[in-house]
């Protein structure tokens, strides 16, 4: 469904992405993991056409058609919606008005009304808050609005950039439950997420991005067996590293 081939993205003279290639099949949730500054958000912005004159090299294809350097609105019309990091809501508009903005390009008023009700089914609290200004909502409620707004375009593919950022654990679980429901409805998802444990629990395939390059990829079960992923992204130290640390502490105590 999405094919990225050897793209390179520059900020000035600095490479943010170097030779990145990946594919996403229809109906999948594909996760991109990595530390801050690895280039995860840059990758989404490059595909969405949000960085002027980028990618510097390489190609991006969606449903067999090249979209690299295409205008953002044309990419959205083709069927890709993005929930950006930080949500970027219209804070002085109501919840309902924000949702309507997501369906702005559409001309099927009946369909738009049906999709608003669908969003309210996914996030019942938004129906209660529909006349409330978006800027007065909690962080979790704002994330719900951002996801709902993106769904109003009826996307074939949804980009999610750090959907759990700054949310309480109970809200994180709710958001990831909804991600599963969206996938089950037929929408393909590309997920950028620092919460590796939650991302791997919902993903069909995952990539690890470091310093603008993919350094690992595979199924969640395979990545969960990798010692570096377990230690640096899941916080699980291997038995060997734990025993080595314990020996180091004993030696230090008796010096």
Coordinates of N, CA, C and O in Angstrom, one line a residue, residues 1-86:
X1 N 0.8 -1.2 0.0 CA 0.0 0.0 0.0 C 0.9 1.3 0.0 O 0.6 2.2 -0.7
X2 N 1.9 1.2 0.8 CA 2.9 2.4 0.9 C 4.3 1.8 0.6 O 4.7 0.8 1.3
X3 N 5.0 2.4 -0.3 CA 6.4 1.9 -0.6 C 7.3 3.1 -0.6 O 7.1 4.0 -1.3
X4 N 8.3 3.0 0.4 CA 9.3 4.1 0.5 C 10.6 3.5 0.0 O 11.0 2.5 0.6
X5 N 11.2 4.2 -0.9 CA 12.4 3.6 -1.5 C 13.6 4.6 -1.4 O 13.7 5.6 -2.1
X6 N 14.5 4.2 -0.5 CA 15.9 4.9 -0.4 C 15.8 6.4 -0.3 O 16.5 7.1 -1.0
X7 N 14.8 6.9 0.6 CA 14.7 8.3 0.7 C 15.7 9.0 1.6 O 16.2 8.3 2.5
X8 N 16.1 10.2 1.2 CA 17.0 11.0 2.0 C 16.4 12.3 2.2 O 15.9 13.0 1.3
X9 N 16.3 12.8 3.5 CA 15.7 14.1 3.8 C 16.8 15.0 4.5 O 17.4 14.5 5.4
X10 N 16.9 16.2 4.0 CA 17.8 17.2 4.6 C 17.1 18.3 5.3 O 16.1 18.8 4.9
X11 N 17.7 18.7 6.4 CA 17.4 20.0 7.1 C 18.6 20.9 6.9 O 19.6 20.7 7.6
X12 N 18.6 21.8 5.9 CA 19.8 22.5 5.5 C 20.7 21.6 4.9 O 20.5 21.0 3.9
X13 N 21.9 21.4 5.5 CA 22.9 20.5 5.0 C 23.0 19.2 5.8 O 23.9 18.4 5.6
X14 N 22.1 19.1 6.8 CA 22.2 18.0 7.7 C 21.2 16.9 7.3 O 20.0 17.2 7.1
X15 N 21.6 15.6 7.2 CA 20.8 14.5 6.8 C 19.9 14.1 8.1 O 20.5 13.7 9.1
X16 N 18.6 14.2 7.9 CA 17.7 13.7 9.0 C 17.3 12.2 8.7 O 17.1 11.4 9.6
X17 N 17.3 11.9 7.4 CA 17.0 10.5 7.0 C 18.0 10.1 5.9 O 18.3 10.9 5.0
X18 N 18.6 8.9 6.0 CA 19.6 8.4 5.1 C 19.2 7.1 4.5 O 19.2 6.1 5.2
X19 N 18.8 7.0 3.3 CA 18.6 5.7 2.6 C 17.5 4.9 3.3 O 17.7 3.7 3.4
X20 N 16.4 5.5 3.6 CA 15.3 4.8 4.3 C 14.4 4.1 3.3 O 13.9 4.8 2.4
X21 N 14.2 2.8 3.5 CA 13.3 2.1 2.6 C 12.4 1.2 3.5 O 12.8 0.6 4.5
X22 N 11.1 1.1 3.1 CA 10.1 0.3 3.9 C 8.9 0.1 3.0 O 8.6 0.9 2.1
X23 N 8.1 -0.9 3.4 CA 6.8 -1.1 2.8 C 5.8 -1.4 3.8 O 6.1 -2.0 4.9
X24 N 4.5 -1.0 3.6 CA 3.4 -1.2 4.5 C 2.3 -1.9 3.6 O 1.9 -1.3 2.6
X25 N 1.9 -3.0 4.0 CA 0.8 -3.7 3.3 C -0.6 -3.3 3.8 O -0.7 -2.9 5.0
X26 N -1.6 -3.5 3.0 CA -2.9 -3.1 3.4 C -3.4 -3.9 4.6 O -3.2 -5.1 4.7
X27 N -4.1 -3.2 5.5 CA -4.6 -3.8 6.7 C -3.7 -4.0 7.8 O -4.1 -4.5 8.9
X28 N -2.4 -3.6 7.7 CA -1.4 -3.8 8.7 C -1.4 -2.6 9.7 O -1.8 -1.5 9.3
X29 N -0.9 -2.8 10.9 CA -0.3 -1.8 11.7 C 1.2 -1.9 11.7 O 1.7 -3.0 12.2
X30 N 1.9 -0.9 11.2 CA 3.3 -1.0 11.2 C 3.9 0.1 12.1 O 3.5 1.3 12.0
X31 N 4.7 -0.3 13.0 CA 5.2 0.6 14.1 C 6.7 1.0 13.7 O 7.5 0.2 13.2
X32 N 7.0 2.3 14.0 CA 8.4 2.8 13.9 C 8.8 3.2 15.3 O 8.2 4.1 15.9
X33 N 9.8 2.5 15.8 CA 10.3 2.8 17.1 C 11.7 3.5 17.0 O 12.3 3.5 16.0
X34 N 12.1 4.2 18.1 CA 13.4 4.8 18.1 C 13.4 6.0 19.1 O 12.4 6.5 19.5
X35 N 14.6 6.4 19.4 CA 14.8 7.4 20.4 C 14.4 8.8 19.9 O 14.2 9.0 18.7
X36 N 14.4 9.8 20.7 CA 14.2 11.2 20.3 C 15.3 11.6 19.3 O 16.4 11.3 19.5
X37 N 14.9 12.3 18.3 CA 15.9 12.8 17.3 C 16.3 11.7 16.3 O 17.2 12.0 15.5
X38 N 15.6 10.6 16.3 CA 16.1 9.5 15.4 C 15.6 9.8 13.9 O 16.2 9.2 13.0
X39 N 14.5 10.6 13.8 CA 14.0 10.9 12.5 C 12.6 10.4 12.2 O 12.1 10.4 11.1
X40 N 12.0 9.9 13.3 CA 10.6 9.3 13.1 C 9.6 10.2 12.6 O 8.9 10.0 11.6
X41 N 9.5 11.4 13.2 CA 8.5 12.4 12.8 C 8.9 13.0 11.4 O 8.0 13.2 10.6
X42 N 10.2 13.1 11.2 CA 10.7 13.6 9.9 C 10.2 12.6 8.8 O 9.8 13.1 7.7
X43 N 10.2 11.3 9.0 CA 9.8 10.4 8.0 C 8.3 10.6 7.7 O 7.9 10.6 6.5
X44 N 7.5 10.7 8.7 CA 6.0 11.0 8.4 C 5.8 12.3 7.7 O 5.1 12.3 6.7
X45 N 6.5 13.3 8.1 CA 6.4 14.6 7.4 C 6.9 14.6 6.0 O 6.3 15.2 5.1
X46 N 7.9 13.8 5.7 CA 8.4 13.7 4.3 C 7.4 13.0 3.5 O 7.1 13.4 2.3
X47 N 6.8 11.9 4.0 CA 5.8 11.2 3.2 C 4.6 12.1 2.9 O 4.0 12.1 1.9
X48 N 4.2 12.9 3.9 CA 3.0 13.7 3.8 C 3.2 15.0 3.0 O 2.3 15.7 2.8
X49 N 4.5 15.2 2.6 CA 4.8 16.4 1.9 C 4.8 17.7 2.7 O 4.7 18.8 2.2
X50 N 5.1 17.6 4.0 CA 5.1 18.7 4.9 C 6.5 19.4 5.0 O 6.6 20.4 5.7
X51 N 7.5 18.8 4.4 CA 8.8 19.4 4.4 C 9.1 19.9 2.9 O 9.2 19.0 2.0
X52 N 9.3 21.1 2.7 CA 9.4 21.7 1.4 C 10.6 21.1 0.7 O 11.7 21.0 1.2
X53 N 10.4 20.7 -0.6 CA 11.5 20.2 -1.5 C 12.1 19.0 -1.0 O 13.3 18.7 -1.3
X54 N 11.4 18.2 -0.2 CA 12.0 16.9 0.3 C 11.0 15.8 0.0 O 9.8 16.0 -0.1
X55 N 11.5 14.5 -0.2 CA 12.9 14.1 0.0 C 13.9 14.6 -1.0 O 13.5 14.9 -2.2
X56 N 15.1 14.7 -0.6 CA 16.1 15.1 -1.5 C 16.5 14.0 -2.5 O 16.8 14.3 -3.7
X57 N 16.3 12.7 -2.1 CA 16.5 11.6 -3.0 C 15.5 10.5 -2.7 O 14.9 10.6 -1.6
X58 N 15.3 9.6 -3.6 CA 14.4 8.5 -3.3 C 13.0 8.8 -3.7 O 12.6 9.9 -4.2
X59 N 12.1 7.8 -3.6 CA 10.7 7.9 -4.0 C 9.8 7.4 -2.9 O 10.1 6.6 -2.1
X60 N 8.5 7.9 -3.0 CA 7.4 7.4 -2.1 C 6.2 7.1 -3.0 O 5.8 7.9 -3.8
X61 N 5.7 5.9 -2.9 CA 4.5 5.5 -3.7 C 3.4 5.1 -2.7 O 3.6 4.4 -1.7
X62 N 2.2 5.5 -3.1 CA 1.0 5.1 -2.4 C 0.0 4.5 -3.3 O -0.3 5.2 -4.3
X63 N -0.4 3.3 -3.1 CA -1.3 2.6 -4.0 C -0.8 2.6 -5.4 O -1.5 2.8 -6.4
X64 N 0.5 2.5 -5.6 CA 1.2 2.4 -6.9 C 1.5 3.7 -7.6 O 2.0 3.7 -8.7
X65 N 1.2 4.8 -6.9 CA 1.4 6.1 -7.5 C 2.4 6.9 -6.7 O 2.3 7.0 -5.5
X66 N 3.3 7.6 -7.4 CA 4.3 8.4 -6.7 C 3.7 9.6 -6.1 O 2.9 10.3 -6.8
X67 N 4.0 9.8 -4.8 CA 3.4 11.0 -4.1 C 4.5 11.9 -3.6 O 4.2 12.9 -2.9
X68 N 5.8 11.5 -3.7 CA 6.9 12.4 -3.2 C 6.8 13.7 -3.9 O 6.7 13.8 -5.1
X69 N 6.9 14.7 -3.0 CA 6.8 16.2 -3.4 C 5.4 16.6 -4.0 O 5.3 17.7 -4.5
X70 N 4.5 15.7 -3.7 CA 3.1 16.1 -4.1 C 2.5 17.1 -3.0 O 3.0 17.1 -1.9
X71 N 1.6 17.9 -3.4 CA 1.0 18.8 -2.4 C 0.2 18.0 -1.4 O -0.4 17.0 -1.6
X72 N 0.3 18.6 -0.1 CA -0.3 17.9 1.0 C -1.8 17.6 0.8 O -2.3 16.5 1.0
X73 N -2.5 18.6 0.3 CA -4.0 18.4 0.1 C -4.3 17.3 -0.9 O -5.3 16.5 -0.8
X74 N -3.4 17.1 -1.9 CA -3.6 16.0 -2.9 C -3.3 14.6 -2.2 O -4.0 13.7 -2.6
X75 N -2.3 14.6 -1.4 CA -2.0 13.3 -0.7 C -3.2 13.0 0.3 O -3.6 11.8 0.3
X76 N -3.8 13.9 0.9 CA -4.9 13.7 1.8 C -6.1 13.2 0.9 O -6.8 12.2 1.3
X77 N -6.3 13.8 -0.2 CA -7.4 13.3 -1.1 C -7.2 11.9 -1.6 O -8.2 11.2 -1.8
X78 N -6.0 11.5 -1.7 CA -5.7 10.1 -2.2 C -6.0 9.1 -1.1 O -6.2 7.9 -1.4
X79 N -6.0 9.6 0.2 CA -6.4 8.6 1.2 C -5.5 8.5 2.4 O -5.6 7.5 3.2
X80 N -4.6 9.5 2.7 CA -3.7 9.4 3.8 C -4.1 10.6 4.8 O -4.1 11.7 4.3
X81 N -4.4 10.2 6.0 CA -4.6 11.3 7.1 C -3.5 11.1 8.1 O -3.0 10.0 8.4
X82 N -3.2 12.2 8.8 CA -2.1 12.2 9.8 C -2.6 12.8 11.1 O -3.2 13.9 11.1
X83 N -2.3 12.2 12.2 CA -2.5 12.8 13.5 C -1.1 13.2 14.0 O -0.3 12.4 14.4
X84 N -0.9 14.5 14.0 CA 0.5 15.0 14.3 C 0.8 14.9 15.8 O 0.0 14.9 16.6
X85 N 2.1 14.8 16.0 CA 2.6 14.9 17.4 C 2.2 16.3 18.0 O 2.3 17.3 17.3
X86 N 1.6 16.3 19.1 CA 1.1 17.6 19.7 C -0.3 18.0 19.3 O -0.8 19.0 19.8

